[in-house]
Short mmCIF file of C-alpha atoms and ligand atoms in Angstrom, two decimals:
data_model
loop_
_atom_site.label_atom_id
_atom_site.label_comp_id
_atom_site.label_asym_id
_atom_site.label_seq_id
_atom_site.Cartn_x
_atom_site.Cartn_y
_atom_site.Cartn_z
CA MET A 68 126.82 109.07 82.28
CA THR A 69 123.24 109.69 84.13
CA ASP A 70 122.55 108.36 87.37
CA LEU A 71 119.56 106.14 87.19
CA SER A 72 119.78 104.99 90.56
CA ARG A 73 116.06 106.45 91.60
CA VAL A 74 115.02 104.01 89.29
CA LYS A 75 113.21 101.29 91.10
CA ILE A 76 113.42 97.55 90.79
CA ALA A 77 110.53 95.11 91.60
CA PRO A 78 111.88 91.32 91.66
CA SER A 79 109.29 89.04 90.69
CA ILE A 80 108.76 86.10 92.85
CA LEU A 81 107.64 83.92 89.63
CA SER A 82 111.29 82.73 89.40
CA ALA A 83 111.79 82.32 93.05
CA ASP A 84 111.87 78.86 94.65
CA PHE A 85 108.65 78.41 95.49
CA ALA A 86 109.38 75.86 98.15
CA ARG A 87 111.39 78.59 100.15
CA LEU A 88 108.73 81.39 99.40
CA GLY A 89 109.06 83.23 102.57
CA GLU A 90 112.78 82.91 102.67
CA GLN A 91 113.41 84.57 99.20
CA VAL A 92 111.22 87.42 99.79
CA LYS A 93 113.37 88.33 102.86
CA ALA A 94 116.54 88.06 100.77
CA ALA A 95 115.15 90.08 98.00
CA GLU A 96 113.95 92.65 101.19
CA GLU A 97 117.40 92.64 102.50
CA ALA A 98 119.09 93.44 99.08
CA GLY A 99 116.86 96.30 98.92
CA ALA A 100 114.10 95.30 96.70
CA ASP A 101 111.42 98.38 95.98
CA TYR A 102 108.60 96.65 95.42
CA ILE A 103 107.66 92.82 95.33
CA HIS A 104 106.22 91.86 92.48
CA PHE A 105 103.68 88.99 92.58
CA ASP A 106 102.47 87.66 89.74
CA VAL A 107 99.07 86.05 89.22
CA MET A 108 98.39 83.47 86.59
CA ASP A 109 94.74 81.80 86.04
CA GLY A 110 95.33 79.52 82.74
CA ILE A 111 93.05 81.13 80.90
CA PHE A 112 94.37 85.03 80.33
CA VAL A 113 97.36 83.55 80.05
CA PRO A 114 98.28 79.38 80.10
CA ASN A 115 100.19 79.35 83.36
CA ILE A 116 98.85 79.25 86.61
CA THR A 117 100.34 80.67 89.99
CA MET A 118 99.30 81.99 93.25
CA GLY A 119 96.29 83.83 94.61
CA PRO A 120 95.39 86.12 97.36
CA MET A 121 96.25 83.36 100.18
CA VAL A 122 100.01 83.22 99.25
CA LEU A 123 99.94 87.21 99.14
CA GLU A 124 98.40 87.16 102.91
CA ALA A 125 101.42 85.04 103.86
CA LEU A 126 103.86 87.23 102.27
CA SER A 127 102.68 90.17 103.44
CA ARG A 128 103.26 88.82 106.99
CA VAL A 129 106.92 88.25 106.18
CA THR A 130 107.98 91.80 104.68
CA LYS A 131 107.49 95.39 104.92
CA VAL A 132 107.94 95.67 101.10
CA PRO A 133 105.25 97.08 99.29
CA MET A 134 103.21 94.39 97.36
CA ASP A 135 103.07 95.10 93.40
CA VAL A 136 100.33 92.79 91.92
CA HIS A 137 100.03 91.98 88.70
CA LEU A 138 96.81 90.21 87.85
CA MET A 139 97.04 88.11 84.59
CA ILE A 140 93.20 86.70 84.96
CA GLU A 141 90.17 87.13 82.90
CA ASP A 142 87.83 89.49 84.79
CA PRO A 143 89.71 90.77 87.66
CA ASP A 144 87.04 92.70 89.14
CA ARG A 145 85.84 89.47 91.28
CA TYR A 146 89.35 89.06 93.10
CA LEU A 147 90.22 92.74 93.67
CA GLU A 148 88.99 92.99 97.10
CA ASP A 149 90.94 89.69 98.09
CA PHE A 150 94.09 90.98 97.04
CA ALA A 151 93.47 94.67 98.54
CA LYS A 152 92.61 92.94 101.76
CA ALA A 153 96.07 90.42 101.32
CA GLY A 154 98.61 93.15 101.67
CA ALA A 155 98.42 94.67 98.11
CA THR A 156 99.72 97.98 97.50
CA VAL A 157 99.62 98.15 93.38
CA ILE A 158 97.04 96.50 91.81
CA MET A 159 97.43 96.33 87.97
CA VAL A 160 94.58 94.72 85.79
CA HIS A 161 95.25 94.01 82.23
CA PHE A 162 93.60 96.33 79.75
CA GLU A 163 92.94 93.01 77.43
CA ALA A 164 91.04 91.29 80.40
CA VAL A 165 88.42 93.55 81.76
CA LYS A 166 85.32 95.40 80.36
CA HIS A 167 84.60 98.34 81.99
CA LEU A 168 88.32 99.59 83.00
CA HIS A 169 86.69 103.02 84.34
CA ARG A 170 84.64 101.10 86.57
CA THR A 171 87.36 98.71 87.47
CA VAL A 172 90.09 101.28 88.27
CA GLN A 173 87.69 103.12 90.56
CA ARG A 174 87.13 100.10 92.37
CA ILE A 175 90.90 99.26 93.27
CA THR A 176 91.28 103.18 94.51
CA ALA A 177 88.42 102.84 96.39
CA LEU A 178 89.52 99.69 98.20
CA GLY A 179 92.87 102.00 99.13
CA CYS A 180 95.23 100.43 96.91
CA ARG A 181 96.96 102.31 93.79
CA ALA A 182 95.38 101.48 90.41
CA GLY A 183 97.55 100.04 87.56
CA VAL A 184 96.84 99.21 84.06
CA VAL A 185 99.16 96.90 82.33
CA LEU A 186 99.31 96.79 78.04
CA ASN A 187 100.15 93.21 76.35
CA PRO A 188 103.10 93.89 73.73
CA ALA A 189 100.63 94.46 70.84
CA THR A 190 98.59 96.89 72.63
CA PRO A 191 99.19 100.47 71.50
CA ILE A 192 99.45 102.86 74.39
CA ILE A 193 96.70 105.03 73.05
CA MET A 194 94.15 102.76 74.73
CA LEU A 195 95.11 104.59 77.79
CA GLU A 196 94.24 108.03 76.94
CA GLU A 197 91.03 108.73 78.58
CA ILE A 198 92.41 106.81 81.74
CA LEU A 199 95.57 108.25 82.37
CA PRO A 200 94.62 110.95 84.69
CA ASP A 201 93.02 108.19 87.36
CA LEU A 202 96.30 105.72 87.21
CA GLY A 203 98.96 105.56 89.71
CA ARG A 204 100.68 102.77 87.49
CA VAL A 205 100.99 101.74 83.62
CA LEU A 206 102.85 98.49 83.30
CA LEU A 207 104.17 97.79 79.87
CA MET A 208 105.03 94.13 78.69
CA SER A 209 108.00 94.05 77.58
CA VAL A 210 107.35 89.94 76.73
CA ASN A 211 103.70 88.32 75.99
CA PRO A 212 102.65 87.46 79.70
CA GLY A 213 103.10 83.79 81.13
CA PHE A 214 106.20 83.11 81.80
CA GLY A 215 109.78 84.27 83.48
CA GLY A 216 112.83 83.88 81.30
CA GLN A 217 111.82 85.40 78.28
CA SER A 218 113.54 87.56 76.21
CA TYR A 219 112.91 91.31 75.81
CA ILE A 220 110.97 92.83 73.03
CA GLU A 221 113.37 95.51 71.71
CA SER A 222 110.36 97.85 70.21
CA THR A 223 109.65 98.24 74.08
CA THR A 224 112.18 100.77 74.44
CA ASN A 225 110.13 102.95 71.74
CA LYS A 226 106.80 102.50 73.46
CA ILE A 227 108.40 103.43 77.00
CA GLN A 228 109.45 107.04 75.14
CA ARG A 229 105.94 107.52 73.91
CA MET A 230 104.41 106.53 77.29
CA ARG A 231 106.69 108.92 79.23
CA LYS A 232 105.99 111.69 76.81
CA MET A 233 101.85 111.08 77.01
CA ALA A 234 102.33 110.61 80.80
CA ASN A 235 103.71 113.98 80.98
CA LEU A 236 101.14 115.53 79.14
CA TYR A 237 97.66 113.97 80.81
CA ASN A 238 99.47 112.82 84.58
CA PRO A 239 102.94 113.58 85.54
CA GLN A 240 103.01 111.48 88.53
CA LEU A 241 102.38 108.19 86.74
CA GLU A 242 104.49 105.51 87.45
CA ILE A 243 105.84 103.58 84.26
CA GLU A 244 106.98 99.79 85.06
CA VAL A 245 108.07 97.71 82.46
CA ASP A 246 107.87 93.81 82.74
CA GLY A 247 110.04 90.94 81.19
CA GLY A 248 113.39 90.25 80.28
CA ALA A 249 115.18 92.79 82.06
CA LYS A 250 118.98 91.90 82.98
CA GLY A 251 122.06 93.85 83.45
CA ASN A 252 122.66 94.29 79.57
CA ASN A 253 119.58 96.36 79.05
CA ILE A 254 118.25 97.41 82.49
CA ARG A 255 119.91 100.89 81.51
CA GLU A 256 118.62 101.35 78.11
CA ILE A 257 115.08 100.71 79.74
CA ALA A 258 115.34 103.12 82.42
CA GLU A 259 116.91 105.51 79.96
CA ALA A 260 113.76 105.26 78.04
CA GLY A 261 111.61 106.61 80.80
CA ALA A 262 110.68 103.31 83.14
CA ASP A 263 110.43 104.30 86.84
CA VAL A 264 109.90 100.85 87.88
CA ILE A 265 111.55 97.43 86.45
CA VAL A 266 110.64 94.13 87.22
CA ALA A 267 113.55 91.63 87.22
CA GLY A 268 112.43 87.94 87.67
CA THR A 269 115.25 85.32 86.35
CA ALA A 270 117.60 88.28 86.91
CA VAL A 271 117.58 88.45 90.38
CA PHE A 272 116.38 84.65 91.32
CA ASN A 273 118.52 82.12 89.47
CA ASP A 274 121.21 79.54 90.18
CA LYS A 275 123.94 81.20 89.22
CA GLU A 276 124.32 83.93 91.92
CA THR A 277 122.43 84.84 95.02
CA VAL A 278 119.49 87.07 95.51
CA GLY A 279 122.09 89.94 97.03
CA GLU A 280 124.85 89.68 93.98
CA ALA A 281 122.43 89.79 91.46
CA MET A 282 120.49 92.65 92.98
CA ALA A 283 123.72 94.37 93.19
CA LYS A 284 124.57 93.94 89.53
CA LEU A 285 121.51 95.49 88.73
CA ARG A 286 121.92 98.64 91.01
CA GLU A 287 125.37 99.05 89.62
CA ALA A 288 124.25 98.78 85.73
CA LEU A 289 121.98 101.74 86.62
CA ARG A 290 124.67 103.39 88.20
C1 DX5 B 806 105.73 87.34 82.82
C2 DX5 B 806 105.77 88.13 84.38
C3 DX5 B 806 106.76 88.61 84.68
C4 DX5 B 806 107.99 87.50 85.08
C5 DX5 B 806 109.29 88.09 84.59
O1 DX5 B 806 104.20 86.71 82.33
O2 DX5 B 806 104.41 89.27 84.08
O3 DX5 B 806 106.88 89.39 85.93
O4 DX5 B 806 108.19 87.35 86.17
O5 DX5 B 806 110.40 87.05 84.11
P1 DX5 B 806 111.77 87.66 83.50
O6 DX5 B 806 112.18 88.98 84.45
O7 DX5 B 806 112.53 86.33 83.72
O8 DX5 B 806 111.35 87.72 82.39
ZN1 ZN B 807 104.59 90.47 85.96
#
């Protein structure tokens, strides 16, 4: 079997215990998290509401792990500077939430962050053809955004494969990230399809095991 241990894991703190957020981030760091995935929801773009730049700033102070900021908010341009200042490494905006994507991407880059664009499950990858050379990251949603703990949408595997081919053509350095429903039993399939970074929420933060045990299981599945 191919060794896929180069694939990065980004624990999503959406499923962490919010009353112990700092501790949980430290636990993810100790377990070897490559990124901390930070889900921002505004109650408009998605039904749920989560956290903002103040929480990001507080967590940036307790960890050295790069912050992977996923903005599930309408008109994210309003907050790019705040998230950059609060310690974001990667800032990702939804294709479906932005009017002038080229301008938004240039702004993120000018703020010193890596620019990423997120596609909902029903949005075709061809929408990224023109912007791809300007991106550091594409995030493919493998669930409909808004909640942790949903099931992986199977057709995403084929979408990742096609995204990888398109990236090889337009931007070979591009990092492809996949978000939603990744578990020990499908993380290998997602990695083999061409994902460089895989988000894991409930697979890392749950009541059944420690963060360390959970991360070890995911790594094992990639070995
Ligand atoms: C969903 C979020 C995800 C979520 C993934 O809208 O963007 O990052 O935390 O959680 P799991 O891994 O449990 O599907
Ligand atoms: Zn996310």
